[in-house]
Amino acid sequence: MNTETVISWHYQICLFIVIFGLTSISCRQKEKEIFPEKRDIIESVYSSVIVEPDSLYQAYSSVAGICEKFFVEEGSLVKISDPIAQIRNNTPKLNEENAKLVLEMARENYKGSSAILSDLLKEIDAARLQLNNDSINFFRQQKLWSQQVGSKIELDSRKLKYELSRNNLNLLEQRYQRTKFELETSYKQAQNNLESAVYNSKDFTVTSEIQGKVYAIHKKEGEIVNSMEPLASIGKDSSFVLKLQIDEVDIVKMSKNQEVLITLDAYDGELYKGKIKKIYPQKELKSNAFIVDAIFDNPPKVLYPGLSGEANVIIRKKENALTIPRDFLLENNQVLTRNGLVDVQTGLRNIDFVEILSGLNDETAIIKSE
């Protein structure tokens, strides 16, 4: 093989490599080119979901004591005022007996033949007699003195006795009214204390506040209970709510009756519709999120507390919108085209697509940037 043949052979190989490379680049570029498409687009807010019974609450005992007996078990159906548990505590009974004794004493002091008020009335009667006598003596002496009979010392002495008797009567009458008010107040307080003691002594049975189902029992018979620890969890038996955790960035987009699309792990592939029922205004510190309640439009036939899943709260919908995939949109709302970067105005967004309001049309080829 001569030198010219070798050079020609190498030239053909290089030319083939260049052509193949350009063809590959062109093919890859064509693969990355797409055109905006018109489609229905939905903007939504994602959230995890936990299923809970409607009106779920914790039942507490109002007194401390020993859990003597449970009248229900987990899964039991209950009605309003049905007994849940019996609590044994002797302290309220003793308080009731003591309150009765205090009330009897207060009643006797206030309404009975007690010496407190009767002695005061006797003192008041004696003071009135003394005042009457001193008044007669004083005015008689004053009249004599006007006739220049008697001495000035005797007049002043009887005047002083009269004034002292009058002041003494006033003080006794004030003391009587004050003592009567104090006894009346003590009597009413004793009545209230007895009513409270009777209420507490009867409040040994924890009852259901709603018609529903017992979902959990947190204590055992024989355990010590107090007013700070729940005895049972009770909620509606056939009505459930969905607890959604919404980020603070998205909570301002929430409103009642918004449509919610729900999937549950227990019902793989099934899509359920619902709507927002309640928005809690206080952010939970534990989850650092806002809680939103939603309800099913048509719930699954079987639901259990604690079932989990996902939800998308529909914020906005638009039909026949011009869209591009989100990964074709660059920073500062720009899109790469055959003619370079183009500024666009965007509208609705979801996980996959973004709406283009201006800057592109359905005939503009766009390129995915590396």
mmCIF file of N, CA and C in Angstrom, residues 13-116:
data_model
loop_
_atom_site.group_PDB
_atom_site.id
_atom_site.type_symbol
_atom_site.label_atom_id
_atom_site.label_comp_id
_atom_site.label_asym_id
_atom_site.label_seq_id
_atom_site.Cartn_x
_atom_site.Cartn_y
_atom_site.Cartn_z
ATOM 1 N N ILE A 13 -11.947 7.544 6.645
ATOM 2 C CA ILE A 13 -12.361 7.164 8.015
ATOM 3 C C ILE A 13 -12.743 8.405 8.816
ATOM 4 N N CYS A 14 -11.891 9.438 8.743
ATOM 5 C CA CYS A 14 -12.186 10.675 9.495
ATOM 6 C C CYS A 14 -13.472 11.314 9.020
ATOM 7 N N LEU A 15 -13.661 11.317 7.693
ATOM 8 C CA LEU A 15 -14.888 11.903 7.161
ATOM 9 C C LEU A 15 -16.117 11.141 7.634
ATOM 10 N N PHE A 16 -16.004 9.803 7.713
ATOM 11 C CA PHE A 16 -17.132 8.991 8.207
ATOM 12 C C PHE A 16 -17.441 9.300 9.669
ATOM 13 N N ILE A 17 -16.364 9.465 10.472
ATOM 14 C CA ILE A 17 -16.552 9.758 11.903
ATOM 15 C C ILE A 17 -17.242 11.102 12.086
ATOM 16 N N VAL A 18 -16.791 12.084 11.286
ATOM 17 C CA VAL A 18 -17.386 13.426 11.409
ATOM 18 C C VAL A 18 -18.853 13.393 11.014
ATOM 19 N N ILE A 19 -19.152 12.738 9.885
ATOM 20 C CA ILE A 19 -20.539 12.661 9.422
ATOM 21 C C ILE A 19 -21.404 11.917 10.428
ATOM 22 N N PHE A 20 -20.878 10.824 10.990
ATOM 23 C CA PHE A 20 -21.629 10.046 11.970
ATOM 24 C C PHE A 20 -21.887 10.866 13.237
ATOM 25 N N GLY A 21 -20.836 11.621 13.628
ATOM 26 C CA GLY A 21 -20.998 12.450 14.826
ATOM 27 C C GLY A 21 -22.023 13.532 14.625
ATOM 28 N N LEU A 22 -21.964 14.194 13.477
ATOM 29 C CA LEU A 22 -22.944 15.244 13.205
ATOM 30 C C LEU A 22 -24.339 14.681 13.115
ATOM 31 N N THR A 23 -24.443 13.503 12.496
ATOM 32 C CA THR A 23 -25.763 12.866 12.401
ATOM 33 C C THR A 23 -26.289 12.514 13.782
ATOM 34 N N SER A 24 -25.410 12.014 14.641
ATOM 35 C CA SER A 24 -25.836 11.645 16.013
ATOM 36 C C SER A 24 -26.270 12.870 16.790
ATOM 37 N N ILE A 25 -25.477 13.955 16.648
ATOM 38 C CA ILE A 25 -25.826 15.193 17.360
ATOM 39 C C ILE A 25 -27.164 15.708 16.879
ATOM 40 N N SER A 26 -27.346 15.661 15.537
ATOM 41 C CA SER A 26 -28.607 16.131 14.970
ATOM 42 C C SER A 26 -29.765 15.295 15.463
ATOM 43 N N CYS A 27 -29.573 13.979 15.530
ATOM 44 C CA CYS A 27 -30.650 13.098 16.018
ATOM 45 C C CYS A 27 -30.962 13.359 17.481
ATOM 46 N N ARG A 28 -29.858 13.546 18.279
ATOM 47 C CA ARG A 28 -30.101 13.801 19.704
ATOM 48 C C ARG A 28 -30.817 15.128 19.895
ATOM 49 N N GLN A 29 -30.441 16.121 19.052
ATOM 50 C CA GLN A 29 -31.097 17.431 19.182
ATOM 51 C C GLN A 29 -32.557 17.322 18.805
ATOM 52 N N LYS A 30 -32.851 16.514 17.740
ATOM 53 C CA LYS A 30 -34.235 16.337 17.343
ATOM 54 C C LYS A 30 -35.020 15.622 18.427
ATOM 55 N N GLU A 31 -34.361 14.697 19.109
ATOM 56 C CA GLU A 31 -35.050 13.975 20.189
ATOM 57 C C GLU A 31 -35.400 14.919 21.342
ATOM 58 N N LYS A 32 -34.620 15.951 21.527
ATOM 59 C CA LYS A 32 -34.857 16.871 22.633
ATOM 60 C C LYS A 32 -35.799 18.004 22.238
ATOM 61 N N GLU A 33 -36.121 18.107 20.984
ATOM 62 C CA GLU A 33 -37.042 19.148 20.539
ATOM 63 C C GLU A 33 -38.484 18.666 20.651
ATOM 64 N N ILE A 34 -39.315 19.523 21.219
ATOM 65 C CA ILE A 34 -40.751 19.249 21.264
ATOM 66 C C ILE A 34 -41.501 20.531 20.961
ATOM 67 N N PHE A 35 -42.787 20.403 20.781
ATOM 68 C CA PHE A 35 -43.635 21.561 20.539
ATOM 69 C C PHE A 35 -44.638 21.707 21.696
ATOM 70 N N PRO A 36 -44.932 22.915 22.108
ATOM 71 C CA PRO A 36 -45.968 23.103 23.135
ATOM 72 C C PRO A 36 -47.281 22.460 22.694
ATOM 73 N N GLU A 37 -47.987 21.883 23.662
ATOM 74 C CA GLU A 37 -49.246 21.195 23.366
ATOM 75 C C GLU A 37 -50.371 21.785 24.203
ATOM 76 N N LYS A 38 -51.563 21.703 23.672
ATOM 77 C CA LYS A 38 -52.745 22.156 24.411
ATOM 78 C C LYS A 38 -53.359 20.976 25.150
ATOM 79 N N ARG A 39 -53.611 21.180 26.403
ATOM 80 C CA ARG A 39 -54.201 20.123 27.228
ATOM 81 C C ARG A 39 -54.908 20.769 28.411
ATOM 82 N N ASP A 40 -55.762 19.999 29.087
ATOM 83 C CA ASP A 40 -56.384 20.455 30.340
ATOM 84 C C ASP A 40 -55.338 20.374 31.447
ATOM 85 N N ILE A 41 -55.211 21.437 32.233
ATOM 86 C CA ILE A 41 -54.211 21.463 33.295
ATOM 87 C C ILE A 41 -54.881 21.798 34.618
ATOM 88 N N ILE A 42 -54.412 21.139 35.634
ATOM 89 C CA ILE A 42 -54.956 21.327 36.989
ATOM 90 C C ILE A 42 -53.807 21.706 37.915
ATOM 91 N N GLU A 43 -53.980 22.804 38.662
ATOM 92 C CA GLU A 43 -53.017 23.177 39.701
ATOM 93 C C GLU A 43 -53.537 22.688 41.037
ATOM 94 N N SER A 44 -52.713 21.981 41.763
ATOM 95 C CA SER A 44 -53.160 21.379 43.023
ATOM 96 C C SER A 44 -52.063 21.487 44.071
ATOM 97 N N VAL A 45 -52.466 21.248 45.326
ATOM 98 C CA VAL A 45 -51.541 21.222 46.455
ATOM 99 C C VAL A 45 -51.519 19.799 47.007
ATOM 100 N N TYR A 46 -50.330 19.242 47.116
ATOM 101 C CA TYR A 46 -50.182 17.858 47.583
ATOM 102 C C TYR A 46 -50.171 17.803 49.111
ATOM 103 N N SER A 47 -50.685 16.693 49.642
ATOM 104 C CA SER A 47 -50.660 16.483 51.086
ATOM 105 C C SER A 47 -50.747 14.993 51.380
ATOM 106 N N SER A 48 -50.133 14.598 52.484
ATOM 107 C CA SER A 48 -50.361 13.251 52.998
ATOM 108 C C SER A 48 -51.723 13.206 53.683
ATOM 109 N N VAL A 49 -52.262 12.012 53.862
ATOM 110 C CA VAL A 49 -53.617 11.838 54.390
ATOM 111 C C VAL A 49 -53.624 10.772 55.479
ATOM 112 N N ILE A 50 -54.344 11.049 56.548
ATOM 113 C CA ILE A 50 -54.619 10.062 57.593
ATOM 114 C C ILE A 50 -56.131 10.033 57.814
ATOM 115 N N VAL A 51 -56.708 8.839 57.842
ATOM 116 C CA VAL A 51 -58.146 8.683 58.057
ATOM 117 C C VAL A 51 -58.427 8.643 59.561
ATOM 118 N N GLU A 52 -59.404 9.446 59.999
ATOM 119 C CA GLU A 52 -59.821 9.465 61.411
ATOM 120 C C GLU A 52 -61.342 9.439 61.486
ATOM 121 N N PRO A 53 -61.893 8.834 62.537
ATOM 122 C CA PRO A 53 -63.352 8.897 62.725
ATOM 123 C C PRO A 53 -63.798 10.343 62.956
ATOM 124 N N ASP A 54 -64.951 10.667 62.464
ATOM 125 C CA ASP A 54 -65.513 11.997 62.690
ATOM 126 C C ASP A 54 -65.839 12.169 64.167
ATOM 127 N N SER A 55 -65.634 13.377 64.688
ATOM 128 C CA SER A 55 -65.927 13.726 66.094
ATOM 129 C C SER A 55 -65.126 12.879 67.076
ATOM 130 N N LEU A 56 -63.942 12.454 66.688
ATOM 131 C CA LEU A 56 -63.107 11.657 67.592
ATOM 132 C C LEU A 56 -62.693 12.502 68.793
ATOM 133 N N TYR A 57 -62.855 11.950 69.999
ATOM 134 C CA TYR A 57 -62.450 12.669 71.201
ATOM 135 C C TYR A 57 -61.955 11.682 72.247
ATOM 136 N N GLN A 58 -61.265 12.231 73.257
ATOM 137 C CA GLN A 58 -60.733 11.429 74.362
ATOM 138 C C GLN A 58 -61.667 11.572 75.562
ATOM 139 N N ALA A 59 -62.049 10.442 76.136
ATOM 140 C CA ALA A 59 -62.908 10.449 77.327
ATOM 141 C C ALA A 59 -62.026 10.432 78.575
ATOM 142 N N TYR A 60 -62.285 11.380 79.488
ATOM 143 C CA TYR A 60 -61.502 11.510 80.716
ATOM 144 C C TYR A 60 -62.404 11.300 81.932
ATOM 145 N N SER A 61 -61.779 10.929 83.034
ATOM 146 C CA SER A 61 -62.481 10.885 84.318
ATOM 147 C C SER A 61 -62.336 12.237 84.995
ATOM 148 N N SER A 62 -63.397 12.723 85.605
ATOM 149 C CA SER A 62 -63.339 14.022 86.288
ATOM 150 C C SER A 62 -62.769 13.896 87.690
ATOM 151 N N VAL A 63 -62.575 12.669 88.173
ATOM 152 C CA VAL A 63 -62.006 12.459 89.503
ATOM 153 C C VAL A 63 -60.868 11.451 89.399
ATOM 154 N N ALA A 64 -59.950 11.535 90.350
ATOM 155 C CA ALA A 64 -58.875 10.556 90.426
ATOM 156 C C ALA A 64 -59.348 9.360 91.253
ATOM 157 N N GLY A 65 -58.844 8.197 90.904
ATOM 158 C CA GLY A 65 -59.235 6.994 91.634
ATOM 159 C C GLY A 65 -58.733 5.749 90.931
ATOM 160 N N ILE A 66 -59.409 4.656 91.181
ATOM 161 C CA ILE A 66 -59.061 3.364 90.584
ATOM 162 C C ILE A 66 -60.141 2.985 89.580
ATOM 163 N N CYS A 67 -59.709 2.562 88.402
ATOM 164 C CA CYS A 67 -60.654 2.117 87.379
ATOM 165 C C CYS A 67 -61.203 0.753 87.802
ATOM 166 N N GLU A 68 -62.414 0.795 88.320
ATOM 167 C CA GLU A 68 -62.996 -0.417 88.878
ATOM 168 C C GLU A 68 -63.541 -1.351 87.808
ATOM 169 N N LYS A 69 -64.153 -0.752 86.749
ATOM 170 C CA LYS A 69 -64.781 -1.604 85.736
ATOM 171 C C LYS A 69 -64.988 -0.831 84.444
ATOM 172 N N PHE A 70 -64.758 -1.537 83.314
ATOM 173 C CA PHE A 70 -65.123 -1.004 82.002
ATOM 174 C C PHE A 70 -66.417 -1.669 81.541
ATOM 175 N N PHE A 71 -67.336 -0.849 81.040
ATOM 176 C CA PHE A 71 -68.609 -1.383 80.547
ATOM 177 C C PHE A 71 -68.564 -1.663 79.042
ATOM 178 N N VAL A 72 -67.470 -1.279 78.385
ATOM 179 C CA VAL A 72 -67.349 -1.455 76.934
ATOM 180 C C VAL A 72 -65.983 -2.047 76.635
ATOM 181 N N GLU A 73 -65.811 -2.444 75.385
ATOM 182 C CA GLU A 73 -64.520 -2.875 74.905
ATOM 183 C C GLU A 73 -64.262 -2.201 73.562
ATOM 184 N N GLU A 74 -63.060 -2.323 73.050
ATOM 185 C CA GLU A 74 -62.730 -1.702 71.774
ATOM 186 C C GLU A 74 -63.599 -2.286 70.664
ATOM 187 N N GLY A 75 -64.242 -1.375 69.922
ATOM 188 C CA GLY A 75 -65.165 -1.790 68.875
ATOM 189 C C GLY A 75 -66.622 -1.732 69.289
ATOM 190 N N SER A 76 -66.901 -1.514 70.581
ATOM 191 C CA SER A 76 -68.283 -1.443 71.058
ATOM 192 C C SER A 76 -68.974 -0.194 70.531
ATOM 193 N N LEU A 77 -70.257 -0.338 70.179
ATOM 194 C CA LEU A 77 -71.073 0.802 69.777
ATOM 195 C C LEU A 77 -71.732 1.399 71.015
ATOM 196 N N VAL A 78 -71.750 2.702 71.104
ATOM 197 C CA VAL A 78 -72.307 3.377 72.280
ATOM 198 C C VAL A 78 -73.264 4.468 71.835
ATOM 199 N N LYS A 79 -74.161 4.815 72.755
ATOM 200 C CA LYS A 79 -75.066 5.940 72.550
ATOM 201 C C LYS A 79 -74.698 7.043 73.535
ATOM 202 N N ILE A 80 -75.334 8.188 73.356
ATOM 203 C CA ILE A 80 -75.084 9.306 74.264
ATOM 204 C C ILE A 80 -75.467 8.903 75.689
ATOM 205 N N SER A 81 -74.566 9.180 76.639
ATOM 206 C CA SER A 81 -74.740 8.906 78.073
ATOM 207 C C SER A 81 -74.577 7.438 78.426
ATOM 208 N N ASP A 82 -74.211 6.587 77.493
ATOM 209 C CA ASP A 82 -73.903 5.203 77.842
ATOM 210 C C ASP A 82 -72.665 5.163 78.728
ATOM 211 N N PRO A 83 -72.660 4.316 79.790
ATOM 212 C CA PRO A 83 -71.490 4.244 80.678
ATOM 213 C C PRO A 83 -70.283 3.637 79.973
ATOM 214 N N ILE A 84 -69.136 4.219 80.224
ATOM 215 C CA ILE A 84 -67.877 3.723 79.665
ATOM 216 C C ILE A 84 -67.055 3.006 80.727
ATOM 217 N N ALA A 85 -66.884 3.655 81.875
ATOM 218 C CA ALA A 85 -66.049 3.074 82.936
ATOM 219 C C ALA A 85 -66.556 3.531 84.292
ATOM 220 N N GLN A 86 -66.285 2.718 85.314
ATOM 221 C CA GLN A 86 -66.644 3.035 86.693
ATOM 222 C C GLN A 86 -65.371 3.322 87.481
ATOM 223 N N ILE A 87 -65.338 4.477 88.157
ATOM 224 C CA ILE A 87 -64.172 4.881 88.931
ATOM 225 C C ILE A 87 -64.510 4.825 90.422
ATOM 226 N N ARG A 88 -63.629 4.201 91.195
ATOM 227 C CA ARG A 88 -63.858 4.118 92.643
ATOM 228 C C ARG A 88 -62.957 5.126 93.355
ATOM 229 N N ASN A 89 -63.594 5.962 94.192
ATOM 230 C CA ASN A 89 -62.862 6.970 94.952
ATOM 231 C C ASN A 89 -63.699 7.358 96.154
ATOM 232 N N ASN A 90 -63.142 7.203 97.330
ATOM 233 C CA ASN A 90 -63.893 7.483 98.562
ATOM 234 C C ASN A 90 -63.801 8.945 98.991
ATOM 235 N N THR A 91 -62.839 9.674 98.477
ATOM 236 C CA THR A 91 -62.635 11.060 98.909
ATOM 237 C C THR A 91 -63.859 11.944 98.655
ATOM 238 N N PRO A 92 -64.468 11.911 97.480
ATOM 239 C CA PRO A 92 -65.650 12.759 97.269
ATOM 240 C C PRO A 92 -66.797 12.461 98.230
ATOM 241 N N LYS A 93 -66.979 11.200 98.629
ATOM 242 C CA LYS A 93 -68.030 10.867 99.588
ATOM 243 C C LYS A 93 -67.767 11.535 100.928
ATOM 244 N N LEU A 94 -66.516 11.498 101.373
ATOM 245 C CA LEU A 94 -66.172 12.157 102.636
ATOM 246 C C LEU A 94 -66.369 13.659 102.514
ATOM 247 N N ASN A 95 -66.004 14.213 101.357
ATOM 248 C CA ASN A 95 -66.216 15.653 101.146
ATOM 249 C C ASN A 95 -67.699 16.007 101.199
ATOM 250 N N GLU A 96 -68.545 15.119 100.681
ATOM 251 C CA GLU A 96 -69.989 15.364 100.721
ATOM 252 C C GLU A 96 -70.499 15.376 102.157
ATOM 253 N N GLU A 97 -70.035 14.430 102.968
ATOM 254 C CA GLU A 97 -70.464 14.390 104.364
ATOM 255 C C GLU A 97 -69.998 15.630 105.117
ATOM 256 N N ASN A 98 -68.767 16.033 104.879
ATOM 257 C CA ASN A 98 -68.259 17.239 105.546
ATOM 258 C C ASN A 98 -69.033 18.475 105.106
ATOM 259 N N ALA A 99 -69.381 18.541 103.820
ATOM 260 C CA ALA A 99 -70.141 19.682 103.320
ATOM 261 C C ALA A 99 -71.526 19.735 103.961
ATOM 262 N N LYS A 100 -72.128 18.576 104.209
ATOM 263 C CA LYS A 100 -73.434 18.558 104.878
ATOM 264 C C LYS A 100 -73.327 19.112 106.293
ATOM 265 N N LEU A 101 -72.277 18.740 107.012
ATOM 266 C CA LEU A 101 -72.094 19.225 108.382
ATOM 267 C C LEU A 101 -71.891 20.746 108.399
ATOM 268 N N VAL A 102 -71.073 21.224 107.465
ATOM 269 C CA VAL A 102 -70.826 22.665 107.400
ATOM 270 C C VAL A 102 -72.108 23.414 107.059
ATOM 271 N N LEU A 103 -72.925 22.838 106.175
ATOM 272 C CA LEU A 103 -74.188 23.493 105.809
ATOM 273 C C LEU A 103 -75.142 23.546 106.989
ATOM 274 N N GLU A 104 -75.221 22.482 107.759
ATOM 275 C CA GLU A 104 -76.102 22.469 108.941
ATOM 276 C C GLU A 104 -75.674 23.537 109.939
ATOM 277 N N MET A 105 -74.375 23.658 110.133
ATOM 278 C CA MET A 105 -73.882 24.671 111.068
ATOM 279 C C MET A 105 -74.188 26.077 110.548
ATOM 280 N N ALA A 106 -73.987 26.296 109.236
ATOM 281 C CA ALA A 106 -74.260 27.612 108.651
ATOM 282 C C ALA A 106 -75.740 27.936 108.701
ATOM 283 N N ARG A 107 -76.592 26.924 108.464
ATOM 284 C CA ARG A 107 -78.044 27.144 108.533
ATOM 285 C C ARG A 107 -78.464 27.497 109.961
ATOM 286 N N GLU A 108 -77.897 26.804 110.941
ATOM 287 C CA GLU A 108 -78.243 27.074 112.334
ATOM 288 C C GLU A 108 -77.809 28.479 112.738
ATOM 289 N N ASN A 109 -76.615 28.882 112.282
ATOM 290 C CA ASN A 109 -76.126 30.215 112.636
ATOM 291 C C ASN A 109 -76.970 31.315 111.996
ATOM 292 N N TYR A 110 -77.464 31.028 110.782
ATOM 293 C CA TYR A 110 -78.180 32.063 110.040
ATOM 294 C C TYR A 110 -79.681 32.081 110.321
ATOM 295 N N LYS A 111 -80.303 30.871 110.353
ATOM 296 C CA LYS A 111 -81.755 30.795 110.477
ATOM 297 C C LYS A 111 -82.235 30.196 111.783
ATOM 298 N N GLY A 112 -81.373 29.513 112.494
ATOM 299 C CA GLY A 112 -81.813 28.811 113.701
ATOM 300 C C GLY A 112 -81.783 29.687 114.935
ATOM 301 N N SER A 113 -81.907 29.027 116.075
ATOM 302 C CA SER A 113 -81.923 29.744 117.368
ATOM 303 C C SER A 113 -80.505 29.933 117.879
ATOM 304 N N SER A 114 -79.626 30.357 117.006
ATOM 305 C CA SER A 114 -78.233 30.550 117.391
ATOM 306 C C SER A 114 -78.104 31.783 118.279
ATOM 307 N N ALA A 115 -77.121 31.770 119.148
ATOM 308 C CA ALA A 115 -76.930 32.878 120.086
ATOM 309 C C ALA A 115 -76.280 34.084 119.431
ATOM 310 N N ILE A 116 -75.754 33.888 118.216
ATOM 311 C CA ILE A 116 -75.000 34.985 117.580
ATOM 312 C C ILE A 116 -75.911 36.175 117.287
#
